[in-house]
mmCIF file of C-alpha atoms in Angstrom:
data_model
loop_
_atom_site.group_PDB
_atom_site.id
_atom_site.type_symbol
_atom_site.label_atom_id
_atom_site.label_comp_id
_atom_site.label_asym_id
_atom_site.label_seq_id
_atom_site.Cartn_x
_atom_site.Cartn_y
_atom_site.Cartn_z
ATOM 1 C CA MET A 122 128.545 -0.202 83.145
ATOM 2 C CA VAL A 123 125.130 -1.108 84.654
ATOM 3 C CA LYS A 124 123.178 -4.083 83.410
ATOM 4 C CA CYS A 125 119.386 -4.559 83.290
ATOM 5 C CA GLN A 126 118.438 -7.617 85.349
ATOM 6 C CA LEU A 127 115.339 -8.284 83.117
ATOM 7 C CA CYS A 128 116.770 -8.161 79.619
ATOM 8 C CA ASP A 129 120.599 -8.036 80.100
ATOM 9 C CA LYS A 130 120.954 -4.722 78.345
ATOM 10 C CA GLU A 131 123.888 -2.568 79.444
ATOM 11 C CA PHE A 132 123.898 1.156 80.243
ATOM 12 C CA LYS A 133 126.597 3.646 81.137
ATOM 13 C CA ASN A 134 125.127 4.687 84.425
ATOM 14 C CA LEU A 135 122.100 4.313 86.752
ATOM 15 C CA ALA A 136 120.286 7.167 85.158
ATOM 16 C CA GLY A 137 120.318 5.306 81.851
ATOM 17 C CA LEU A 138 119.122 2.144 83.526
ATOM 18 C CA ALA A 139 116.380 4.084 85.255
ATOM 19 C CA GLY A 140 115.101 5.511 81.984
ATOM 20 C CA HIS A 141 115.165 2.112 80.398
ATOM 21 C CA MET A 142 113.174 0.562 83.232
ATOM 22 C CA ARG A 143 110.551 3.318 83.018
ATOM 23 C CA LEU A 144 110.189 2.876 79.302
ATOM 24 C CA SER A 145 110.808 -0.828 78.593
ATOM 25 C CA HIS A 146 109.635 -2.455 81.861
ATOM 26 C CA PRO A 147 107.040 -0.178 83.471
ATOM 27 C CA SER A 148 105.397 -3.148 85.256
ATOM 28 C CA ALA A 149 108.686 -4.092 87.018
ATOM 29 C CA ARG A 150 108.769 -0.904 89.148
ATOM 30 C CA PRO A 151 109.598 -1.517 92.743
ATOM 31 C CA VAL A 152 106.728 -1.191 95.200
ATOM 32 C CA ASP A 153 106.624 -0.997 98.947
ATOM 33 C CA GLY A 154 105.045 -3.572 101.189
ATOM 34 C CA ASP A 155 101.648 -1.808 101.530
ATOM 35 C CA GLN A 156 101.286 -1.408 97.864
ATOM 36 C CA LEU A 157 102.185 -5.023 97.212
ATOM 37 C CA GLU A 158 99.778 -6.207 99.856
ATOM 38 C CA ASN A 159 96.989 -4.037 98.381
ATOM 39 C CA ARG A 160 97.749 -5.444 94.864
ATOM 40 C CA LEU A 161 97.707 -9.041 96.180
ATOM 41 C CA LEU A 162 94.343 -8.438 97.913
ATOM 42 C CA ALA A 163 92.926 -6.940 94.784
ATOM 43 C CA LEU A 164 94.226 -9.920 92.735
ATOM 44 C CA GLU A 165 92.699 -12.405 95.223
ATOM 45 C CA THR A 166 89.340 -10.571 95.130
ATOM 46 C CA ALA A 167 89.447 -10.621 91.326
ATOM 47 C CA ILE A 168 90.161 -14.331 91.274
ATOM 48 C CA GLN A 169 87.415 -15.103 93.810
ATOM 49 C CA THR A 170 84.935 -12.938 91.853
ATOM 50 C CA GLN A 171 85.911 -14.662 88.632
ATOM 51 C CA ALA A 172 85.449 -18.120 90.321
ATOM 52 C CA VAL A 173 82.076 -17.175 91.632
ATOM 53 C CA GLU A 174 81.024 -15.773 88.311
ATOM 54 C CA ASP A 175 82.227 -18.952 86.515
ATOM 55 C CA CYS A 176 80.271 -20.996 89.046
ATOM 56 C CA PHE A 177 77.113 -18.909 88.472
ATOM 57 C CA LYS A 178 77.537 -19.249 84.670
ATOM 58 C CA ALA A 179 77.787 -22.988 84.942
ATOM 59 C CA GLU A 180 74.728 -23.156 87.170
ATOM 60 C CA LEU A 181 72.834 -20.913 84.872
ATOM 61 C CA THR A 182 73.643 -23.071 81.907
ATOM 62 C CA THR A 183 72.522 -26.189 83.798
ATOM 63 C CA LEU A 184 69.299 -24.502 84.758
ATOM 64 C CA GLU A 185 68.659 -23.322 81.086
ATOM 65 C CA GLU A 186 69.126 -26.840 79.916
ATOM 66 C CA ARG A 187 66.743 -28.237 82.512
ATOM 67 C CA LEU A 188 64.120 -25.577 81.605
ATOM 68 C CA LYS A 189 64.488 -26.353 77.961
ATOM 69 C CA GLY A 190 63.776 -30.023 78.617
ATOM 70 C CA ARG A 191 60.722 -29.175 80.703
ATOM 71 C CA PHE A 192 59.444 -26.739 78.279
ATOM 72 C CA LYS A 193 59.776 -29.342 75.489
ATOM 73 C CA ALA A 194 57.905 -31.925 77.594
ATOM 74 C CA LEU A 195 55.157 -29.453 78.459
ATOM 75 C CA ARG A 196 54.823 -28.434 74.774
ATOM 76 C CA GLU A 197 54.537 -32.081 73.728
ATOM 77 C CA HIS A 198 51.991 -32.776 76.408
ATOM 78 C CA PHE A 199 49.763 -29.788 75.486
ATOM 79 C CA GLU A 200 50.077 -30.616 71.753
ATOM 80 C CA SER A 201 48.956 -34.144 72.504
ATOM 81 C CA GLU A 202 45.992 -32.814 74.670
ATOM 82 C CA LEU A 203 45.087 -30.376 72.028
ATOM 83 C CA GLN A 204 44.985 -33.065 69.345
ATOM 84 C CA ALA A 205 42.822 -35.332 71.526
ATOM 85 C CA LEU A 206 40.455 -32.352 72.157
ATOM 86 C CA ARG A 207 40.209 -31.683 68.465
ATOM 87 C CA GLU A 208 39.456 -35.329 67.736
ATOM 88 C CA HIS A 209 36.798 -35.323 70.371
ATOM 89 C CA LEU A 210 35.218 -32.163 69.059
ATOM 90 C CA VAL A 211 35.184 -33.504 65.504
ATOM 91 C CA ASN A 212 33.608 -36.660 66.737
ATOM 92 C CA GLN A 213 30.837 -34.796 68.576
ATOM 93 C CA LEU A 214 30.220 -32.547 65.619
ATOM 94 C CA GLU A 215 29.925 -35.566 63.338
ATOM 95 C CA LYS A 216 27.418 -37.213 65.694
ATOM 96 C CA ARG A 217 25.355 -33.986 65.927
ATOM 97 C CA LEU A 218 25.339 -33.565 62.188
ATOM 98 C CA ALA A 219 24.239 -37.223 61.719
ATOM 99 C CA LYS A 220 21.438 -36.677 64.255
ATOM 100 C CA CYS A 221 20.324 -33.477 62.516
ATOM 101 C CA PHE A 222 20.323 -35.326 59.208
ATOM 102 C CA GLU A 223 18.216 -38.185 60.633
ATOM 103 C CA ASN A 224 15.784 -35.742 62.121
ATOM 104 C CA SER A 225 15.549 -33.894 58.813
ATOM 105 C CA LEU A 226 14.858 -37.172 56.944
ATOM 106 C CA GLU A 227 12.184 -38.077 59.421
ATOM 107 C CA LYS A 228 10.443 -34.765 59.044
ATOM 108 C CA HIS A 229 10.662 -34.876 55.256
ATOM 109 C CA SER A 230 9.679 -38.573 54.978
ATOM 110 C CA GLU A 231 6.041 -37.588 55.344
ATOM 111 C CA VAL A 232 6.222 -35.695 52.078
ATOM 112 C CA LEU A 233 7.533 -38.736 50.254
ATOM 113 C CA ASN A 234 5.097 -41.313 49.072
ATOM 114 C CA GLU A 235 5.562 -45.049 48.879
ATOM 115 C CA ALA A 236 7.334 -44.830 45.516
ATOM 116 C CA GLY A 237 9.773 -42.278 46.832
ATOM 117 C CA LYS A 238 8.336 -39.440 44.787
ATOM 118 C CA PRO A 239 7.431 -36.209 46.640
ATOM 119 C CA LYS A 240 3.698 -35.706 47.189
ATOM 120 C CA PRO A 241 2.466 -32.521 45.516
ATOM 121 C CA PRO A 242 1.250 -29.947 47.832
ATOM 122 C CA ILE A 243 -2.540 -29.330 47.881
ATOM 123 C CA GLY A 244 -3.598 -26.853 45.136
ATOM 124 C CA SER A 245 -0.555 -27.410 43.091
ATOM 125 C CA ILE A 246 -0.660 -27.164 39.305
ATOM 126 C CA PHE A 247 1.110 -30.504 39.271
ATOM 127 C CA GLN A 248 -1.724 -32.205 41.113
ATOM 128 C CA ALA A 249 -3.136 -35.198 39.190
ATOM 129 C CA LYS A 250 -6.463 -34.727 37.440
ATOM 130 C CA GLN A 251 -9.416 -36.633 38.765
#
């Protein structure tokens, strides 16, 4: 009898054990030194690559958070500046409208008499009889 060293199953001969090893434990095949060294190098490369990738991901996350903070600060700054500009423009418009209204009143005050009634234009049918 031959016993499997991995699962303790018993077989009649080495051929039975070999078939079991191929089917039940394919990753446990014996390898030569060069193959083993190549596998180790590939594994080390994969681990290093994963470590570098993880480092880059962490750095990218940090940069994204910093950019979000800066973008928020810039947006708040520009919104504040825009609000101040709106207020300034409204004030300027109100001043200009008030000035136009004053000018209009001055021009039309000539038409008003002392009682505040409009003077009839010359030749009007509403002109007072003499």
